[in-house]
Short mmCIF file of C-alpha atoms in Angstrom, two decimals:
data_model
loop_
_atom_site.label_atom_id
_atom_site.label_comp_id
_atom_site.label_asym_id
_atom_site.label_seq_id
_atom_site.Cartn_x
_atom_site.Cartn_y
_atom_site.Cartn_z
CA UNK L 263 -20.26 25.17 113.10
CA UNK L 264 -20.57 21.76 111.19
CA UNK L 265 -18.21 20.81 108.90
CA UNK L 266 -15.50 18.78 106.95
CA UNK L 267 -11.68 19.53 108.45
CA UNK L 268 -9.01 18.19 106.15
CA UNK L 269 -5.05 18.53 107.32
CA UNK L 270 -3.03 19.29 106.41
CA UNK L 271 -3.19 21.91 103.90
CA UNK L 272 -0.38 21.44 102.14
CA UNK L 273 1.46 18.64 102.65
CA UNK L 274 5.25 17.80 100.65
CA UNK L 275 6.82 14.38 100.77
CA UNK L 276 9.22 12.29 99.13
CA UNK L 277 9.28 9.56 96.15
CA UNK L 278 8.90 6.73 97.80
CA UNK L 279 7.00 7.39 101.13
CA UNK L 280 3.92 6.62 102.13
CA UNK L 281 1.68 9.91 103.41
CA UNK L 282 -1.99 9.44 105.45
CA UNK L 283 -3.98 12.73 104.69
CA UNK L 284 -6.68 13.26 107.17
CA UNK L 285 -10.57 13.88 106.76
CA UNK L 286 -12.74 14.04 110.19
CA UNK L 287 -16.24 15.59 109.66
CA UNK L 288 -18.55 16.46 113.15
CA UNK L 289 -21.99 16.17 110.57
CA UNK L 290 -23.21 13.31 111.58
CA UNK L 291 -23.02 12.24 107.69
CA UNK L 292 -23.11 8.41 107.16
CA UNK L 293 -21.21 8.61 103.68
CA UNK L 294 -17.78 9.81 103.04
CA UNK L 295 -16.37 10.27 99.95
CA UNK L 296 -12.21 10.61 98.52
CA UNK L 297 -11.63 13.24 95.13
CA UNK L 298 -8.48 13.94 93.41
CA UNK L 299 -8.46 16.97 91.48
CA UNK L 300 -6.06 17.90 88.86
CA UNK L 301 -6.18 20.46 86.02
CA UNK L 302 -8.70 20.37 83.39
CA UNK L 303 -9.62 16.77 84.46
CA UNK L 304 -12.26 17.35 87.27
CA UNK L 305 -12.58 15.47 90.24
CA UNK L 306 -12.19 11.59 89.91
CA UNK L 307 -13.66 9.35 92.70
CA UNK L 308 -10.77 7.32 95.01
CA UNK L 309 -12.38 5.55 97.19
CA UNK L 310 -16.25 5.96 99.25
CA UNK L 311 -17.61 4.72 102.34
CA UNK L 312 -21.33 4.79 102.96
CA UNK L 313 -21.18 3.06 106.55
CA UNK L 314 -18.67 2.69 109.21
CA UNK L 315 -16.28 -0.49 108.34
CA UNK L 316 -17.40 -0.32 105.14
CA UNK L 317 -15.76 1.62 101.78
CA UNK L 318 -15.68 1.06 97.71
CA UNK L 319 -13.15 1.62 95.64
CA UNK L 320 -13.73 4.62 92.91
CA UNK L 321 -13.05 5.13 89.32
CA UNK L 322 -9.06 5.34 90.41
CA UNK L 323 -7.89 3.90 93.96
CA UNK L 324 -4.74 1.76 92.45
CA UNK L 325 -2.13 3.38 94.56
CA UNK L 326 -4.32 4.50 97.55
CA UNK L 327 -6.00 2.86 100.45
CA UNK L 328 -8.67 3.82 103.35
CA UNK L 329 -10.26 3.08 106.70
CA UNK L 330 -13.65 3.95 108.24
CA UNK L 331 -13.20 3.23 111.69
CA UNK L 332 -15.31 5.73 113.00
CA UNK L 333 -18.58 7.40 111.31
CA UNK L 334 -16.31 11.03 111.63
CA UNK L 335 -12.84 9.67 110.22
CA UNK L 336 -12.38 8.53 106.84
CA UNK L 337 -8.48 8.74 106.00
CA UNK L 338 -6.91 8.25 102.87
CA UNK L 339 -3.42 6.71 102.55
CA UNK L 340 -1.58 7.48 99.19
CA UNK L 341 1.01 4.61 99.02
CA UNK L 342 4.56 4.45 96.67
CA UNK L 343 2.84 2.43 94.45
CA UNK L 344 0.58 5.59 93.18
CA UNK L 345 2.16 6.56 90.34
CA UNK L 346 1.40 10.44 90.04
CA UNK L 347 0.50 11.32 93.26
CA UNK L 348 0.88 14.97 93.17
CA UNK L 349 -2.67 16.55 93.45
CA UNK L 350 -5.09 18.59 95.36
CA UNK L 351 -7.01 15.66 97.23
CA UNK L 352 -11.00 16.85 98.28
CA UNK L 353 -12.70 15.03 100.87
CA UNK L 354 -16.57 15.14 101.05
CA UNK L 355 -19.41 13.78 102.82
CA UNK L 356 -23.22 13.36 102.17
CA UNK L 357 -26.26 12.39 104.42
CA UNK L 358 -26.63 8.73 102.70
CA UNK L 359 -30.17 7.75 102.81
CA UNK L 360 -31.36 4.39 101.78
CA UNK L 361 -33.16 5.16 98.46
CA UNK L 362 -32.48 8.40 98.27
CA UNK L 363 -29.61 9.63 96.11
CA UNK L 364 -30.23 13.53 95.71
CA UNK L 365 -28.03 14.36 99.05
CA UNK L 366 -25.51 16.90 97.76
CA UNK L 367 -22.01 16.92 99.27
CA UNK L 368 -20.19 18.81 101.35
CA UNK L 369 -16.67 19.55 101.04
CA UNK L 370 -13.28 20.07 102.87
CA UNK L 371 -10.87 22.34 101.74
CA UNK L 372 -8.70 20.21 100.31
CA UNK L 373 -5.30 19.10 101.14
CA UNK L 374 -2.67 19.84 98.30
CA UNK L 375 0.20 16.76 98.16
CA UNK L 376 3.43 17.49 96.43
CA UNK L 377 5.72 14.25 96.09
CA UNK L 378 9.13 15.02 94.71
CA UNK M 90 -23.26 4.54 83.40
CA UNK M 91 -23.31 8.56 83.74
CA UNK M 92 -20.84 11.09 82.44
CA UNK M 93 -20.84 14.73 82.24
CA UNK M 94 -19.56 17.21 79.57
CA UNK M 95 -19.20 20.82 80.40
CA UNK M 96 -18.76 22.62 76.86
CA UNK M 97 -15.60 25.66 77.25
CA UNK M 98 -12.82 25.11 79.94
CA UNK M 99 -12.50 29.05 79.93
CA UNK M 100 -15.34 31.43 79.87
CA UNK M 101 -14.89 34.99 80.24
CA UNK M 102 -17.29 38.03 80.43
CA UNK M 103 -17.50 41.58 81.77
CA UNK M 104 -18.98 42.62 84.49
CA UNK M 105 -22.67 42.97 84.00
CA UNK M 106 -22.46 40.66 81.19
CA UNK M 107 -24.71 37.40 81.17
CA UNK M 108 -22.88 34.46 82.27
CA UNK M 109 -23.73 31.19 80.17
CA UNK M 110 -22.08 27.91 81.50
CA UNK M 111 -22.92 24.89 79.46
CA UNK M 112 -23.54 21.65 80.59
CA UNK M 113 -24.49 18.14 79.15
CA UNK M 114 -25.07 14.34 80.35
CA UNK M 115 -25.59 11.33 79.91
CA UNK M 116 -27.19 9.24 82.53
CA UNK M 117 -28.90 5.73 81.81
CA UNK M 118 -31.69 6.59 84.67
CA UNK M 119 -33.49 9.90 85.41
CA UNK M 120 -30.52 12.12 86.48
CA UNK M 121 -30.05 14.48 89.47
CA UNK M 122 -27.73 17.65 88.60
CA UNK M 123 -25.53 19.88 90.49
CA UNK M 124 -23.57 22.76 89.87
CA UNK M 125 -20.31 23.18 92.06
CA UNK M 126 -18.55 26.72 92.43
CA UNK M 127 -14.60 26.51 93.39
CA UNK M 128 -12.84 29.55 94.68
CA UNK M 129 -8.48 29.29 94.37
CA UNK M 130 -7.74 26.62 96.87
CA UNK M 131 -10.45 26.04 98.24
CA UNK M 132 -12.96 22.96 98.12
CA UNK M 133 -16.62 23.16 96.42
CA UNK M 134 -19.33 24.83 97.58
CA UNK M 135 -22.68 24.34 95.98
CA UNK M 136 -24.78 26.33 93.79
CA UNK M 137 -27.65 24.79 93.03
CA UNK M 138 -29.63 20.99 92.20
CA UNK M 139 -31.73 19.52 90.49
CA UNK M 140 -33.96 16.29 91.37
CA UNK M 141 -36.84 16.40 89.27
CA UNK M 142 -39.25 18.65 90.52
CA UNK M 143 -39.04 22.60 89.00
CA UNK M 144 -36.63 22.46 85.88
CA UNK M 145 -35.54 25.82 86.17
CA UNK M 146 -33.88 25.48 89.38
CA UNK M 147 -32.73 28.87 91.45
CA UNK M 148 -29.40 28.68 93.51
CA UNK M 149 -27.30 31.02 95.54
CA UNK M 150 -25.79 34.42 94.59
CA UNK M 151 -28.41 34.88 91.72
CA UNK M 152 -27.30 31.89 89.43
CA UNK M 153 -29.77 29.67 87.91
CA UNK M 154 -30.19 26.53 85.88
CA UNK M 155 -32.39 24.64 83.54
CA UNK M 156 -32.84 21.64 83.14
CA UNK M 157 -33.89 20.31 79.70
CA UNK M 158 -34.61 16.20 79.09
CA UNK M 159 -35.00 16.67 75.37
CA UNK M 160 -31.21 18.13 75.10
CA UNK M 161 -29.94 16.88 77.83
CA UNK M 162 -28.53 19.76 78.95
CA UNK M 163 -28.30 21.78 82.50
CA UNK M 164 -26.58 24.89 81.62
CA UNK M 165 -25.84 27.37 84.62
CA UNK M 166 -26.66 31.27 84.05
CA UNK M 167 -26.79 34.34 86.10
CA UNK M 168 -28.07 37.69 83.96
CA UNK M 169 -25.54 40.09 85.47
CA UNK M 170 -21.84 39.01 86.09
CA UNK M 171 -20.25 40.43 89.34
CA UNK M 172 -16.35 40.16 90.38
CA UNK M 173 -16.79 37.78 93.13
CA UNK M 174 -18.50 35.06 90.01
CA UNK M 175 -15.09 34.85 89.26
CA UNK M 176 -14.33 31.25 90.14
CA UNK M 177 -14.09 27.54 88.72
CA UNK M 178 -17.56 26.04 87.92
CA UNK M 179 -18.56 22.53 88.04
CA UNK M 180 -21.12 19.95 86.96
CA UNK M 181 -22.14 16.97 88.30
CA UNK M 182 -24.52 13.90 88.03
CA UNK M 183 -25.67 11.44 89.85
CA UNK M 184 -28.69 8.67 88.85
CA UNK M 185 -31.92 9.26 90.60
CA UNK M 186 -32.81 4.83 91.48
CA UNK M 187 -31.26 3.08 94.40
CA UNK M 188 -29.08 0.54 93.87
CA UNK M 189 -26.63 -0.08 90.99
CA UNK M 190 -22.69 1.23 90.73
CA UNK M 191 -23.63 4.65 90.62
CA UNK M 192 -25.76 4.74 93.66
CA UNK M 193 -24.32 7.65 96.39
CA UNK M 194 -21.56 8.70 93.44
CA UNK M 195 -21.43 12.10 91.74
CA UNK M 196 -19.72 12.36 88.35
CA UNK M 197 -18.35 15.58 87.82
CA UNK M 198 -17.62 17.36 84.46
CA UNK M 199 -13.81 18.95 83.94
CA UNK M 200 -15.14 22.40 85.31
CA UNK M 201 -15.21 25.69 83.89
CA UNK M 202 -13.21 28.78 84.65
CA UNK M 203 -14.91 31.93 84.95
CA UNK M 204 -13.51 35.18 84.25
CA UNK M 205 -14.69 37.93 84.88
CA UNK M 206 -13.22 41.35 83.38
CA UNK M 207 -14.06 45.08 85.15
#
């Protein structure tokens, strides 16, 4: 079956330390998209990347970085310098279409980051 | 510039009750809609879209929505609540032209949890 794997699921570090959380999809989606979710606020867009090599920043990537190496991967790197980083972290992907912006997206399960 | 405004961060109903989920945007350019159900833990699965064709739109497990311009509102029902309903809902927007900040980017509303009592 298709679909969008995120690891882990949960995921603990320290203050401090840098953490990669992981997002490979096997849809053949061009776009790839970063959420942070936190109660009663929704999800708020990181970072998105509609073409390998390529990504945007979103409504809040201070504190986070990404790479799109390959069309599959799109990891997301939440660095010391993000202040609150505790949060359940969704990864989605859409079939991007030049013109076309109805695509919904498909999501992972999440990956829930606890930094003490 | 869109946002998204989903009116009652708690809902609850009993089962066999209509379920009534409000939602309103704001979009600057014709607007596609989602609606996004989130079990515990989980990531989102979707319901049901909009993109200007049929405004009442059908989606899975027996929810619907309907999509009115004049109030710009797409609020999500289902005539008979079941226990499995029970779940966070959310809304979402995107603009309907190519090109521009928003193109590819869904704006979501701060969800909805629905309870559902036996």
């Amino acid at each position: 079956d298709g679909g969008i794997t995120q690891s882990p699921k949960y995921l603990f570090r320290k203050e401090g330390q840098n953490v990669t959380l992981s997002c490979e999809q096997n849809l053949n989606h061009d776009a790839m998209y970063w959420y942070r979710q936190d109660p009663g606020q929704g999800l708020r867009l990181i970072y998105y990347s509609q073409i390998v090599n390529d990504f945007q920043k979103g409504d809040i990537a201070e504190g986070y970085s990404v790479s799109r190496e390959k069309k599959e991967s799109f990891p997301l790197t939440v660095t010391s310098a993000q202040k609150n980083p505790t949060a359940f972290y969704l990864c989605a992907s859409s079939p991007f279409r030049q013109g076309r912006n109805n695509s919904p997206l498909h999501f992972g399960n999440g990956t829930r980051l606890t930094v003490t | 510039a869109q946002s998204v405004t989903q009116l009652g961060s708690h809902v609850s109903v009993s089962e066999g009750a209509l379920v009534l989920l409000r939602c309103n945007y704001s979009s600057s350019v014709p607007p596609y809609l989602f609606w996004y159900v989130q079990y515990p833990n989980q990531g989102l699965q979707l319901l049901l879209k909009y993109t200007s064709a049929a405004t009442l739109v059908k989606g899975i497990n027996g929810f619907e929505a309907e999509f009115k311009k004049s109030e710009t509102s797409f609020h999500l029902t289902k005539p008979s609540a079941h226990m499995s309903d029970a779940a966070e809902y959310f809304c979402a927007v995107t603009g309907s032209n190519a090109g521009g900040t928003s193109y590819g980017k869904l704006t979501f509303g701060q969800g909805t949890i629905l309870t559902v009592h036996p």
